[in-house]
Every structure is written in C-alpha cells, then in structure tokens.
Amino acid sequence: MYRLHRYFTEIELQKTYDEIAKLQAEIKNVSAVAFEGNRSAQWPVGINPPFEPRSRFEVLKWEYFTEEEIYSCTDGSPKCELRGIDRMDVADVIDVAVGELNKKYIPVLHLKKQQLINGYRRFDPIRGMEYILDLQLEVVNQKGHSRSITKRVHLVRPLSQIEIIPMPYVTEATRVHIIIPLMMQVRSYVDHFLEVFAANAFETSENAILTFLFIYDPVEAHVKTETPSQIKFMDIISKKHPVDTLFFLANVDTRVNAEFLNRCRMNSINNWQVFFPIHFQDYNPDVAYHNQQRPATIDLVKDAGHFDRMSFEEACFYNSDYMATRTRMVADYSGLHVFRAVEPALHQQYRYQICNPRLSEDIYHRCVQSNLEGLGSRSQLAMLLFEQEQGNTPDTA
C-alpha cells in the first residue's frame, strides 16, 4: 500500500512540476511582448524581485566560498573551515546545479563536476539565498569524446511561503517582577544598578516590582549550605508568588529599561513560550580603547562589544510555567517554546565574571568562554599582541 501510494503521489507531483514549467514558459513568452521586454520578467519566474538598496549602507554583501573554506566567518576571522549546515548547503547547491545542467543538455551532452572554482552567496531578505558558482565540468558527448569546460551558473534557494501562526493574546500592561540575586562579591555594583533602574523605571512609573535576593555562599554563612544556582534561587522565589506572576530573572549588571520590559511582556506567553534574551556586552575597555580616550557613551557597534551568546543569566517567564517545567526536569522535557534572540535594549558594562567550578561542567565552561570572548575583538587582541611582540623584539643594527 505504501509503495502504491508513493508511486501515484510521485506521478501527481511530476504533473505539478510540469504545470509549473509550462506556466513559467508562458510568462516568459508574454513578457517578450511587454513594454520593457524580457526585463519585465523576474528570474526565477514566480520569485520576488531582488532587494534594492536605498543607500550604500544597505548593499547586500556576497560571501566567497570554496568546497572546503568560507571567507566570511562569524568570529571575524578572514577564513574558516566550511562545516556543519554550511558545508551541506554548498554540497547541495553544487549537486542541484550539475543536475539542472544535465537536464538541459542530455542526451546530447553529459556533464560531471570536476571542481568548484569560485563560489559566491548572499542572503536576500526578500527572496532567499542567492548563489553564483563557477564550475569546472567534464563534458562528454554522444561519441564518448570529453573535454573540460568552465561554466558559471546562478541559483536561488527561495524563502518558503510565509505562514501566520496564531499566538495567544499578550498585553504590555502585565506587571513584571524583577529578581536580582546578590552575592557578596557584587555588592559594590548595587548603587549603580539602582541609579539606572530609578531613572528608567521609578521615574517613569513603570509597572514593575524589584526584588533583591541576598545569597550567601557556604564560606560566608559558616554553615553547611548548597552551592548557589539560578534554579535554587527560583525555587525559593516561586513559592512566594502567585502562579500568574511574570518574572524577569536578571543580575546586578543588567540595565533594565522600559523598552526591554515591554519586550519581556510580549515575548513571554503563559503556558506557551519563555524568553531568553541575549544582551550586548561591552568589551574590556583596556583592550577596546587601548591608547585611546574612552567614549562617554558606548554604541552597539562591533568594535565596542558583542552579543554574549554564552550567557543565559537573563530570562522572562511565568511562575506557572516554571513550576510545571520544574516537575518535568528529571525527564528533561517541557512543552514550552523557548525564544532566544539578541536584545539590543539589554546593554551590560564589561566585568570579569567569577566562574564557580562547583556548578555543572556546562555552566562553568560557558562562563569561562564568556570571559574569553568578552575581552575584545580578534583584531583588537591581535593588535595588542603585535605591539607586545614589537616591544619585546631587541633592536638590530
């Protein structure tokens, strides 16, 4: 039954593809007699036209790649190994290109890929991922004679059809309970936190309640206590609040403002979704502004800091969702959606984090990695090393 179903489904699918090809050919024929000629028909037929930049700052950037490497890396390196989903993407688009060429020229010619000479891709937010491939191909004719040629092909991986997903109703009027755990080593930062919070929340009558949770580690308490953690904090807080309470768990470095609190309300949906924002972390000013005057205010630019993907210290969620998820933690299962996104409204100053090795190995290594990535950009660190090496190099006559 499955084989029969697949067979007839493939027949219907092929009929659909043939109909699409027929419609595309008709569009091309009609466009030839249009006012602008063939230019009125966009390529590929049926796909949105390319994004048109309004200034040079909006020009989309092409990424250069080979079958092994890509010359546009997320960490700022000039070149890095092509791996994971990017490697699969390149391999797939090459296979599709060779397959489409064979469809066009078979049975007169048969083409086989020898190598990718050049590859370019860019993401167009309107139509999808665009590719330009320079392929070196072996061409074999019907007599068996072969030779090597170079062929440039253009491809587009279009965006899927946009679908509106129904979401539960949320409102910006919900009160947010801000929870700030405080340990002894960060108490000196409390005054600055309160100054910022007073200006952004108290003076604007923001619908929020601030709670400090004072935490003592075993050495300070002089008694046998457990190692502090976010879950243990929330186990205490959760029992003292109604189930419909909206929490924002943060730390003393978090600059709370009305813009973010509204996004906390909109992105946290009871019985549906929790929100883990990724804050913007300033680089170490001794590295970012080495031999320079430090600016009075820091903008969100790549040389000033980065979005700290290793940090999960801030979170927005409802108490009922926390309580339900807490009971399922042993099974490591929850029906909630987790929304994780960069949050420009959350901006933190640089501060070296004290990583507790008594916490889980994953949390400890994330903390260490966050400290390393927060020192400065690769170019800034490289310049410091270069200056250090120049200073240590003895003068030669």
CSV table of C-alpha atoms in Angstrom, one decimal:
chain,number,residue,atom,x,y,z
A,1,MET,CA,0.0,0.0,0.0
A,2,TYR,CA,2.8,2.4,0.8
A,3,ARG,CA,4.6,1.6,-2.5
A,4,LEU,CA,1.4,2.2,-4.4
A,5,HIS,CA,0.7,5.4,-2.6
A,6,ARG,CA,4.3,6.7,-3.2
A,7,TYR,CA,4.1,5.8,-6.9
A,8,PHE,CA,0.8,7.7,-7.6
A,9,THR,CA,2.0,10.6,-5.4
A,10,GLU,CA,5.2,10.9,-7.5
A,11,ILE,CA,3.0,10.9,-10.7
A,12,GLU,CA,0.9,13.8,-9.3
A,13,LEU,CA,4.0,15.6,-8.1
A,14,GLN,CA,5.6,15.4,-11.6
A,15,LYS,CA,2.3,16.7,-13.1
A,16,THR,CA,2.5,19.7,-10.8
A,17,TYR,CA,6.2,20.3,-11.8
A,18,ASP,CA,5.3,20.1,-15.5
A,19,GLU,CA,2.4,22.6,-15.0
A,20,ILE,CA,4.8,25.0,-13.2
A,21,ALA,CA,7.3,24.7,-16.0
A,22,LYS,CA,4.5,25.3,-18.6
A,23,LEU,CA,3.4,28.4,-16.7
A,24,GLN,CA,6.9,29.7,-16.4
A,25,ALA,CA,7.4,29.3,-20.2
A,26,GLU,CA,4.1,31.2,-20.8
A,27,ILE,CA,5.2,34.1,-18.5
A,28,LYS,CA,8.5,34.4,-20.5
A,29,ASN,CA,6.6,34.4,-23.8
A,30,VAL,CA,4.2,37.0,-22.7
A,31,SER,CA,6.9,39.2,-21.1
A,32,ALA,CA,8.7,39.3,-24.5
A,33,VAL,CA,5.9,41.5,-25.9
A,34,ALA,CA,5.6,43.6,-22.8
A,35,PHE,CA,6.6,47.3,-22.7
A,36,GLU,CA,10.0,46.5,-21.1
A,37,GLY,CA,10.5,43.3,-23.0
A,38,ASN,CA,12.1,40.3,-21.2
A,39,ARG,CA,13.3,42.7,-18.4
A,40,SER,CA,9.7,42.7,-17.0
A,41,ALA,CA,10.0,39.0,-16.1
A,42,GLN,CA,12.0,38.4,-12.9
A,43,TRP,CA,14.3,35.5,-12.5
A,44,PRO,CA,13.4,32.9,-11.3
A,45,VAL,CA,9.9,33.2,-12.5
A,46,GLY,CA,7.4,33.5,-9.6
A,47,ILE,CA,10.1,34.6,-7.1
A,48,ASN,CA,10.1,38.1,-5.6
A,49,PRO,CA,12.5,40.6,-7.3
A,50,PRO,CA,15.8,41.2,-5.6
A,51,PHE,CA,16.2,43.7,-2.7
A,52,GLU,CA,17.0,47.2,-3.9
A,53,PRO,CA,19.3,49.1,-1.5
A,54,ARG,CA,18.4,52.8,-0.9
A,55,SER,CA,22.0,53.7,0.1
A,56,ARG,CA,25.4,52.1,0.0
A,57,PHE,CA,24.9,51.0,3.6
A,58,GLU,CA,22.1,48.7,2.6
A,59,VAL,CA,24.0,46.9,-0.2
A,60,LEU,CA,23.9,43.2,0.4
A,61,LYS,CA,27.3,41.5,0.9
A,62,TRP,CA,28.4,38.5,-1.1
A,63,GLU,CA,30.3,35.7,0.7
A,64,TYR,CA,33.1,33.9,-1.1
A,65,PHE,CA,33.5,30.2,-0.5
A,66,THR,CA,35.1,27.0,-1.9
A,67,GLU,CA,34.2,23.4,-1.2
A,68,GLU,CA,36.4,23.4,1.9
A,69,GLU,CA,36.5,27.0,3.2
A,70,ILE,CA,34.4,30.2,3.5
A,71,TYR,CA,35.9,33.7,3.6
A,72,SER,CA,33.2,35.2,5.9
A,73,CYS,CA,33.3,34.0,9.5
A,74,THR,CA,31.0,34.8,12.4
A,75,ASP,CA,34.0,35.3,14.7
A,76,GLY,CA,35.6,37.9,12.4
A,77,SER,CA,38.4,35.6,11.1
A,78,PRO,CA,39.2,36.2,7.4
A,79,LYS,CA,38.9,32.5,6.6
A,80,CYS,CA,37.5,29.4,8.3
A,81,GLU,CA,36.6,25.8,7.6
A,82,LEU,CA,33.3,25.1,5.9
A,83,ARG,CA,31.5,22.8,8.3
A,84,GLY,CA,28.1,21.7,9.5
A,85,ILE,CA,25.0,23.1,7.8
A,86,ASP,CA,27.1,25.5,5.6
A,87,ARG,CA,29.1,22.6,4.2
A,88,MET,CA,25.8,20.7,3.5
A,89,ASP,CA,24.4,23.8,1.9
A,90,VAL,CA,27.3,24.2,-0.5
A,91,ALA,CA,27.4,20.5,-1.4
A,92,ASP,CA,23.6,20.5,-2.1
A,93,VAL,CA,23.7,23.6,-4.3
A,94,ILE,CA,26.5,22.2,-6.4
A,95,ASP,CA,24.6,18.9,-6.9
A,96,VAL,CA,21.5,20.8,-7.9
A,97,ALA,CA,23.5,23.0,-10.4
A,98,VAL,CA,25.1,19.9,-12.1
A,99,GLY,CA,21.7,18.2,-12.1
A,100,GLU,CA,19.9,21.1,-13.8
A,101,LEU,CA,22.7,21.4,-16.4
A,102,ASN,CA,22.3,17.8,-17.2
A,103,LYS,CA,18.6,18.2,-17.6
A,104,LYS,CA,19.2,20.9,-20.1
A,105,TYR,CA,21.8,19.2,-22.3
A,106,ILE,CA,21.1,15.5,-22.0
A,107,PRO,CA,21.1,13.4,-24.2
A,108,VAL,CA,23.5,15.5,-26.4
A,109,LEU,CA,25.9,16.1,-23.6
A,110,HIS,CA,26.6,14.6,-20.2
A,111,LEU,CA,28.3,16.9,-17.6
A,112,LYS,CA,30.2,15.8,-14.5
A,113,LYS,CA,31.6,18.1,-11.8
A,114,GLN,CA,35.4,18.2,-11.5
A,115,GLN,CA,35.7,21.1,-9.0
A,116,LEU,CA,34.2,24.3,-7.8
A,117,ILE,CA,36.5,27.1,-8.9
A,118,ASN,CA,34.6,30.1,-7.2
A,119,GLY,CA,31.5,30.3,-5.1
A,120,TYR,CA,29.5,33.3,-4.0
A,121,ARG,CA,26.4,33.6,-1.9
A,122,ARG,CA,24.3,36.2,-0.3
A,123,PHE,CA,21.1,36.3,1.7
A,124,ASP,CA,18.4,38.5,0.2
A,125,PRO,CA,15.7,39.1,2.9
A,126,ILE,CA,13.0,39.4,0.2
A,127,ARG,CA,13.7,36.3,-2.0
A,128,GLY,CA,16.1,34.0,-0.2
A,129,MET,CA,19.7,32.8,-0.6
A,130,GLU,CA,21.4,33.6,-4.0
A,131,TYR,CA,24.4,31.7,-5.4
A,132,ILE,CA,26.9,32.2,-8.2
A,133,LEU,CA,29.0,29.2,-9.0
A,134,ASP,CA,32.0,28.9,-11.3
A,135,LEU,CA,32.2,25.2,-12.0
A,136,GLN,CA,34.8,23.2,-13.8
A,137,LEU,CA,33.0,20.4,-15.6
A,138,GLU,CA,33.9,17.4,-17.7
A,139,VAL,CA,31.7,17.3,-20.8
A,140,VAL,CA,31.1,14.0,-22.6
A,141,ASN,CA,29.3,13.9,-26.0
A,142,GLN,CA,27.4,11.1,-27.5
A,143,LYS,CA,30.5,9.7,-29.2
A,144,GLY,CA,32.3,9.5,-25.9
A,145,HIS,CA,34.7,12.4,-26.5
A,146,SER,CA,35.3,14.5,-23.5
A,147,ARG,CA,36.8,17.8,-22.6
A,148,SER,CA,36.9,20.2,-19.6
A,149,ILE,CA,35.0,23.5,-19.6
A,150,THR,CA,34.2,26.2,-17.1
A,151,LYS,CA,30.5,27.2,-16.6
A,152,ARG,CA,29.0,30.0,-14.5
A,153,VAL,CA,25.6,29.3,-13.0
A,154,HIS,CA,23.1,31.4,-10.9
A,155,LEU,CA,20.8,29.7,-8.4
A,156,VAL,CA,18.3,30.9,-5.8
A,157,ARG,CA,17.1,29.0,-2.8
A,158,PRO,CA,13.8,30.8,-2.2
A,159,LEU,CA,12.2,31.5,1.1
A,160,SER,CA,9.3,29.3,2.0
A,161,GLN,CA,5.8,30.7,1.9
A,162,ILE,CA,5.3,32.9,4.9
A,163,GLU,CA,2.7,31.5,7.3
A,164,ILE,CA,0.9,33.4,10.0
A,165,ILE,CA,0.9,31.3,13.2
A,166,PRO,CA,-1.8,32.1,15.7
A,167,MET,CA,-0.4,33.1,19.1
A,168,PRO,CA,-2.1,33.6,22.4
A,169,TYR,CA,-3.0,37.1,23.4
A,170,VAL,CA,-0.5,39.1,25.4
A,171,THR,CA,-0.6,42.7,26.8
A,172,GLU,CA,2.0,45.3,27.7
A,173,ALA,CA,0.1,46.1,30.9
A,174,THR,CA,1.3,43.0,32.8
A,175,ARG,CA,3.4,43.7,35.9
A,176,VAL,CA,6.9,42.4,35.8
A,177,HIS,CA,8.6,41.1,38.9
A,178,ILE,CA,12.4,41.7,38.5
A,179,ILE,CA,14.5,39.3,40.5
A,180,ILE,CA,18.2,40.2,41.2
A,181,PRO,CA,20.2,37.6,43.1
A,182,LEU,CA,23.0,39.4,45.1
A,183,MET,CA,26.2,37.7,46.3
A,184,MET,CA,28.9,39.3,48.4
A,185,GLN,CA,31.4,39.9,45.5
A,186,VAL,CA,28.9,42.0,43.5
A,187,ARG,CA,27.5,44.2,46.3
A,188,SER,CA,29.7,47.2,45.1
A,189,TYR,CA,27.7,47.3,41.9
A,190,VAL,CA,24.3,47.8,43.6
A,191,ASP,CA,24.4,51.6,43.8
A,192,HIS,CA,25.0,51.9,40.1
A,193,PHE,CA,22.2,49.4,39.3
A,194,LEU,CA,19.7,51.4,41.5
A,195,GLU,CA,20.7,54.7,39.8
A,196,VAL,CA,20.0,53.3,36.3
A,197,PHE,CA,16.8,51.5,37.5
A,198,ALA,CA,15.5,54.6,39.2
A,199,ALA,CA,15.9,56.7,36.0
A,200,ASN,CA,14.4,54.0,33.7
A,201,ALA,CA,11.6,52.6,35.9
A,202,PHE,CA,10.8,54.5,39.1
A,203,GLU,CA,10.7,58.0,37.5
A,204,THR,CA,8.6,56.7,34.6
A,205,SER,CA,6.2,54.8,36.9
A,206,GLU,CA,6.9,51.5,35.2
A,207,ASN,CA,4.7,48.6,36.2
A,208,ALA,CA,7.4,46.6,37.8
A,209,ILE,CA,8.5,45.3,41.2
A,210,LEU,CA,12.2,45.0,42.1
A,211,THR,CA,13.3,42.2,44.5
A,212,PHE,CA,16.8,41.6,45.7
A,213,LEU,CA,17.6,38.1,46.8
A,214,PHE,CA,20.7,38.0,49.1
A,215,ILE,CA,22.8,34.9,48.6
A,216,TYR,CA,25.5,33.6,50.9
A,217,ASP,CA,28.0,31.0,49.9
A,218,PRO,CA,29.0,28.3,52.3
A,219,VAL,CA,32.1,30.1,53.5
A,220,GLU,CA,30.3,33.3,54.3
A,221,ALA,CA,27.4,31.5,56.0
A,222,HIS,CA,29.8,29.4,58.2
A,223,VAL,CA,27.3,26.6,58.0
A,224,LYS,CA,26.7,23.8,55.6
A,225,THR,CA,24.8,25.3,52.6
A,226,GLU,CA,24.3,24.2,49.0
A,227,THR,CA,26.1,25.9,46.0
A,228,PRO,CA,24.0,28.8,44.8
A,229,SER,CA,22.4,28.4,41.4
A,230,GLN,CA,19.6,30.0,39.3
A,231,ILE,CA,17.3,27.0,39.9
A,232,LYS,CA,17.7,27.2,43.7
A,233,PHE,CA,17.1,30.9,43.6
A,234,MET,CA,13.9,30.4,41.7
A,235,ASP,CA,12.7,27.5,43.9
A,236,ILE,CA,12.7,30.0,46.8
A,237,ILE,CA,11.1,32.9,44.9
A,238,SER,CA,8.5,30.8,43.1
A,239,LYS,CA,6.9,29.6,46.3
A,240,LYS,CA,6.4,33.2,47.5
A,241,HIS,CA,4.5,34.4,44.4
A,242,PRO,CA,1.1,33.6,42.7
A,243,VAL,CA,1.2,31.3,39.7
A,244,ASP,CA,0.3,34.1,37.3
A,245,THR,CA,3.4,36.2,38.2
A,246,LEU,CA,5.7,37.2,35.3
A,247,PHE,CA,9.3,37.0,36.4
A,248,PHE,CA,12.4,38.7,34.9
A,249,LEU,CA,15.4,37.0,36.3
A,250,ALA,CA,18.5,39.2,35.8
A,251,ASN,CA,21.7,40.3,37.6
A,252,VAL,CA,23.2,43.4,39.1
A,253,ASP,CA,24.9,44.3,35.7
A,254,THR,CA,21.6,44.3,33.8
A,255,ARG,CA,20.4,47.8,32.8
A,256,VAL,CA,16.7,47.5,33.0
A,257,ASN,CA,14.6,49.9,30.8
A,258,ALA,CA,11.0,50.3,29.7
A,259,GLU,CA,11.8,49.2,26.1
A,260,PHE,CA,13.0,45.8,27.2
A,261,LEU,CA,10.3,45.3,29.9
A,262,ASN,CA,7.7,45.6,27.1
A,263,ARG,CA,9.5,43.0,25.0
A,264,CYS,CA,9.7,40.8,28.1
A,265,ARG,CA,5.9,41.1,28.4
A,266,MET,CA,5.3,40.4,24.7
A,267,ASN,CA,7.7,37.5,24.3
A,268,SER,CA,6.7,35.7,27.4
A,269,ILE,CA,3.4,33.8,26.9
A,270,ASN,CA,1.8,31.9,29.7
A,271,ASN,CA,1.7,28.1,29.0
A,272,TRP,CA,3.3,28.7,25.6
A,273,GLN,CA,6.7,30.5,25.5
A,274,VAL,CA,9.6,31.7,27.6
A,275,PHE,CA,12.1,34.4,26.6
A,276,PHE,CA,15.9,34.2,27.0
A,277,PRO,CA,17.3,37.5,25.7
A,278,ILE,CA,21.0,37.8,24.6
A,279,HIS,CA,22.4,41.0,26.0
A,280,PHE,CA,25.0,43.2,24.4
A,281,GLN,CA,28.3,43.0,26.4
A,282,ASP,CA,30.9,45.7,26.3
A,283,TYR,CA,34.5,44.7,25.6
A,284,ASN,CA,37.2,45.2,28.1
A,285,PRO,CA,37.9,49.0,27.8
A,286,ASP,CA,41.6,48.4,28.2
A,287,VAL,CA,41.5,46.3,25.1
A,288,ALA,CA,38.8,48.1,23.0
A,289,TYR,CA,40.2,51.6,23.7
A,290,HIS,CA,43.9,50.8,24.1
A,291,ASN,CA,45.9,54.1,23.9
A,292,GLN,CA,42.6,55.9,23.1
A,293,GLN,CA,40.2,58.1,25.1
A,294,ARG,CA,37.2,56.2,26.3
A,295,PRO,CA,33.9,57.4,25.0
A,296,ALA,CA,31.3,58.9,27.3
A,297,THR,CA,28.6,56.6,25.9
A,298,ILE,CA,29.1,53.3,24.1
A,299,ASP,CA,27.1,52.5,21.0
A,300,LEU,CA,26.2,49.0,19.9
A,301,VAL,CA,28.9,48.5,17.3
A,302,LYS,CA,31.2,45.5,16.6
A,303,ASP,CA,34.3,47.3,17.9
A,304,ALA,CA,32.6,48.2,21.2
A,305,GLY,CA,31.2,44.8,22.3
A,306,HIS,CA,29.3,41.8,21.2
A,307,PHE,CA,26.1,39.9,21.9
A,308,ASP,CA,27.1,37.3,24.5
A,309,ARG,CA,25.6,34.0,23.3
A,310,MET,CA,27.2,32.2,26.2
A,311,SER,CA,25.1,34.0,28.8
A,312,PHE,CA,21.8,32.6,30.0
A,313,GLU,CA,21.5,34.8,33.1
A,314,GLU,CA,18.5,36.8,32.0
A,315,ALA,CA,15.2,35.2,31.4
A,316,CYS,CA,11.5,36.1,31.3
A,317,PHE,CA,8.8,33.5,32.2
A,318,TYR,CA,5.6,33.0,34.1
A,319,ASN,CA,5.7,31.3,37.5
A,320,SER,CA,3.2,28.7,36.4
A,321,ASP,CA,5.5,27.7,33.6
A,322,TYR,CA,8.5,27.5,35.9
A,323,MET,CA,6.5,25.3,38.3
A,324,ALA,CA,5.3,23.0,35.6
A,325,THR,CA,8.8,22.7,34.0
A,326,ARG,CA,10.4,22.1,37.4
A,327,THR,CA,8.4,19.0,37.9
A,328,ARG,CA,9.5,17.6,34.5
A,329,MET,CA,13.2,18.4,34.9
A,330,VAL,CA,14.1,14.8,35.7
A,331,ALA,CA,12.7,13.7,32.4
A,332,ASP,CA,14.3,16.7,30.6
A,333,TYR,CA,11.1,17.5,28.9
A,334,SER,CA,8.9,20.6,28.5
A,335,GLY,CA,6.1,21.5,26.1
A,336,LEU,CA,7.1,25.2,26.2
A,337,HIS,CA,8.6,27.1,23.3
A,338,VAL,CA,12.0,28.8,24.1
A,339,PHE,CA,12.5,32.1,22.3
A,340,ARG,CA,16.2,33.0,22.2
A,341,ALA,CA,17.2,36.2,20.5
A,342,VAL,CA,19.6,39.2,20.6
A,343,GLU,CA,18.3,42.0,22.6
A,344,PRO,CA,19.8,45.5,21.9
A,345,ALA,CA,17.8,47.0,24.7
A,346,LEU,CA,19.8,45.0,27.2
A,347,HIS,CA,23.3,46.5,27.5
A,348,GLN,CA,25.9,45.5,30.1
A,349,GLN,CA,29.2,47.1,31.0
A,350,TYR,CA,32.3,44.9,31.0
A,351,ARG,CA,33.0,43.0,34.1
A,352,TYR,CA,35.1,39.9,34.6
A,353,GLN,CA,32.9,37.1,35.9
A,354,ILE,CA,33.9,34.8,38.7
A,355,CYS,CA,33.2,31.3,37.4
A,356,ASN,CA,32.2,28.7,40.1
A,357,PRO,CA,33.7,25.3,39.3
A,358,ARG,CA,31.3,23.7,41.7
A,359,LEU,CA,28.4,24.3,39.3
A,360,SER,CA,27.8,21.9,36.4
A,361,GLU,CA,30.6,21.5,33.9
A,362,ASP,CA,28.5,23.0,31.1
A,363,ILE,CA,27.7,26.2,33.1
A,364,TYR,CA,31.3,26.6,34.2
A,365,HIS,CA,32.7,26.3,30.7
A,366,ARG,CA,30.1,28.7,29.3
A,367,CYS,CA,31.2,31.2,32.0
A,368,VAL,CA,34.9,30.8,31.1
A,369,GLN,CA,34.1,31.1,27.3
A,370,SER,CA,32.1,34.3,28.0
A,371,ASN,CA,35.0,35.8,29.8
A,372,LEU,CA,37.4,35.0,26.9
A,373,GLU,CA,35.0,36.3,24.2
A,374,GLY,CA,34.3,39.4,26.2
A,375,LEU,CA,37.9,40.6,26.3
A,376,GLY,CA,37.9,42.2,22.8
A,377,SER,CA,37.5,41.6,19.1
A,378,ARG,CA,40.1,39.4,17.3
A,379,SER,CA,41.5,42.4,15.5
A,380,GLN,CA,41.9,44.3,18.8
A,381,LEU,CA,43.6,41.4,20.6
A,382,ALA,CA,45.8,40.8,17.5
A,383,MET,CA,47.0,44.4,17.6
A,384,LEU,CA,47.8,44.2,21.3
A,385,LEU,CA,49.9,41.0,20.7
A,386,PHE,CA,51.6,42.7,17.8
A,387,GLU,CA,52.5,45.7,19.9
A,388,GLN,CA,53.7,43.4,22.7
A,389,GLU,CA,55.9,41.4,20.3
A,390,GLN,CA,57.3,44.6,18.8
A,391,GLY,CA,58.2,45.9,22.3
A,392,ASN,CA,59.9,42.6,23.2
A,393,THR,CA,61.9,42.4,20.0
A,394,PRO,CA,65.5,43.6,20.5
A,395,ASP,CA,66.8,46.3,18.2
A,396,THR,CA,69.1,45.1,15.4
A,397,ALA,CA,71.9,47.1,14.0
